[in-house]
Tab-separated table of C-alpha atoms in Angstrom:
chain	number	residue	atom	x	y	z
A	1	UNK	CA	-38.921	-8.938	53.423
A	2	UNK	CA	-35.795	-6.757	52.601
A	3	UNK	CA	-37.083	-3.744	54.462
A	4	UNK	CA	-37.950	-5.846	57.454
A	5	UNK	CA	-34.828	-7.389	57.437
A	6	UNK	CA	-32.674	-3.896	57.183
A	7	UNK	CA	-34.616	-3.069	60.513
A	8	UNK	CA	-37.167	-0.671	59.276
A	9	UNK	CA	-40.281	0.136	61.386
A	10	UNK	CA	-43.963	-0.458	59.786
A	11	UNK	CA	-44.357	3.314	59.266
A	12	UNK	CA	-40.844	3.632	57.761
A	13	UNK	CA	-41.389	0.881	54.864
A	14	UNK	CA	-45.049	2.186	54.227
A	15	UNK	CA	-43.420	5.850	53.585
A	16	UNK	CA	-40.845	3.912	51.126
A	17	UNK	CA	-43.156	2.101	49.581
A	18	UNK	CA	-45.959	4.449	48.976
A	19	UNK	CA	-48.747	2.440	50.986
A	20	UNK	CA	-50.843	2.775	53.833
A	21	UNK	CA	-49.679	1.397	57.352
A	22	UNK	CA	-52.634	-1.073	57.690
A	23	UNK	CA	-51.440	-2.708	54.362
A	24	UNK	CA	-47.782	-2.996	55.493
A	25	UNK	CA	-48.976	-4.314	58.517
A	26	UNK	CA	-50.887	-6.831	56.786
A	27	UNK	CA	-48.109	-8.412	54.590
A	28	UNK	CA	-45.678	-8.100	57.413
A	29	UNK	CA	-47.896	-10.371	59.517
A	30	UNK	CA	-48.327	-12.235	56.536
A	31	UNK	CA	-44.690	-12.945	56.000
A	32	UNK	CA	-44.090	-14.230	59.180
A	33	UNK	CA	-46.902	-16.839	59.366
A	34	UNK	CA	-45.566	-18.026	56.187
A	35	UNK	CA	-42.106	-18.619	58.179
A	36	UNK	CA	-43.313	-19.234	60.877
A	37	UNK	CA	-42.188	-17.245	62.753
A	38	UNK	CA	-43.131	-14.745	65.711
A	39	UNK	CA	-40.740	-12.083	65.459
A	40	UNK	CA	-39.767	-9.326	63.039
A	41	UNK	CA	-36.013	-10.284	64.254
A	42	UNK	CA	-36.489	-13.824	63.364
A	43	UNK	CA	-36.953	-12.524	59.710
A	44	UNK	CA	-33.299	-11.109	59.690
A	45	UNK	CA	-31.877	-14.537	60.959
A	46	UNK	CA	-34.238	-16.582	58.258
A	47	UNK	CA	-32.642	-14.058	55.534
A	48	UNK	CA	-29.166	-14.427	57.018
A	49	UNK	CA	-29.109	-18.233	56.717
A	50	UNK	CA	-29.883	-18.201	53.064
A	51	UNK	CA	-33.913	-18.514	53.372
């Protein structure tokens, strides 16, 4: 949630991790079902307001 929240891309935060693109995909739509949420930018408000 930390990399999504600094802004990087899918591809970007695959490459940091070490992981494929489909699997950062996955957790990244996974993450915001869990907050529901739509938006990759909704992620930086939810970690900006202490969530």
């Amino acid at each position: 949630m930390d990399l999504i929240a600094l802004g990087l891309a899918n591809r970007e935060i695959a490459r940091e991790l070490g992981i494929e693109l489909c699997t950062v995909k996955n957790h990244v739509h996974h993450i915001l079902e869990k907050l529901g949420v739509r938006h990759r930018v909704e992620v930086l408000a939810y970690t900006r307001h202490g969530g």
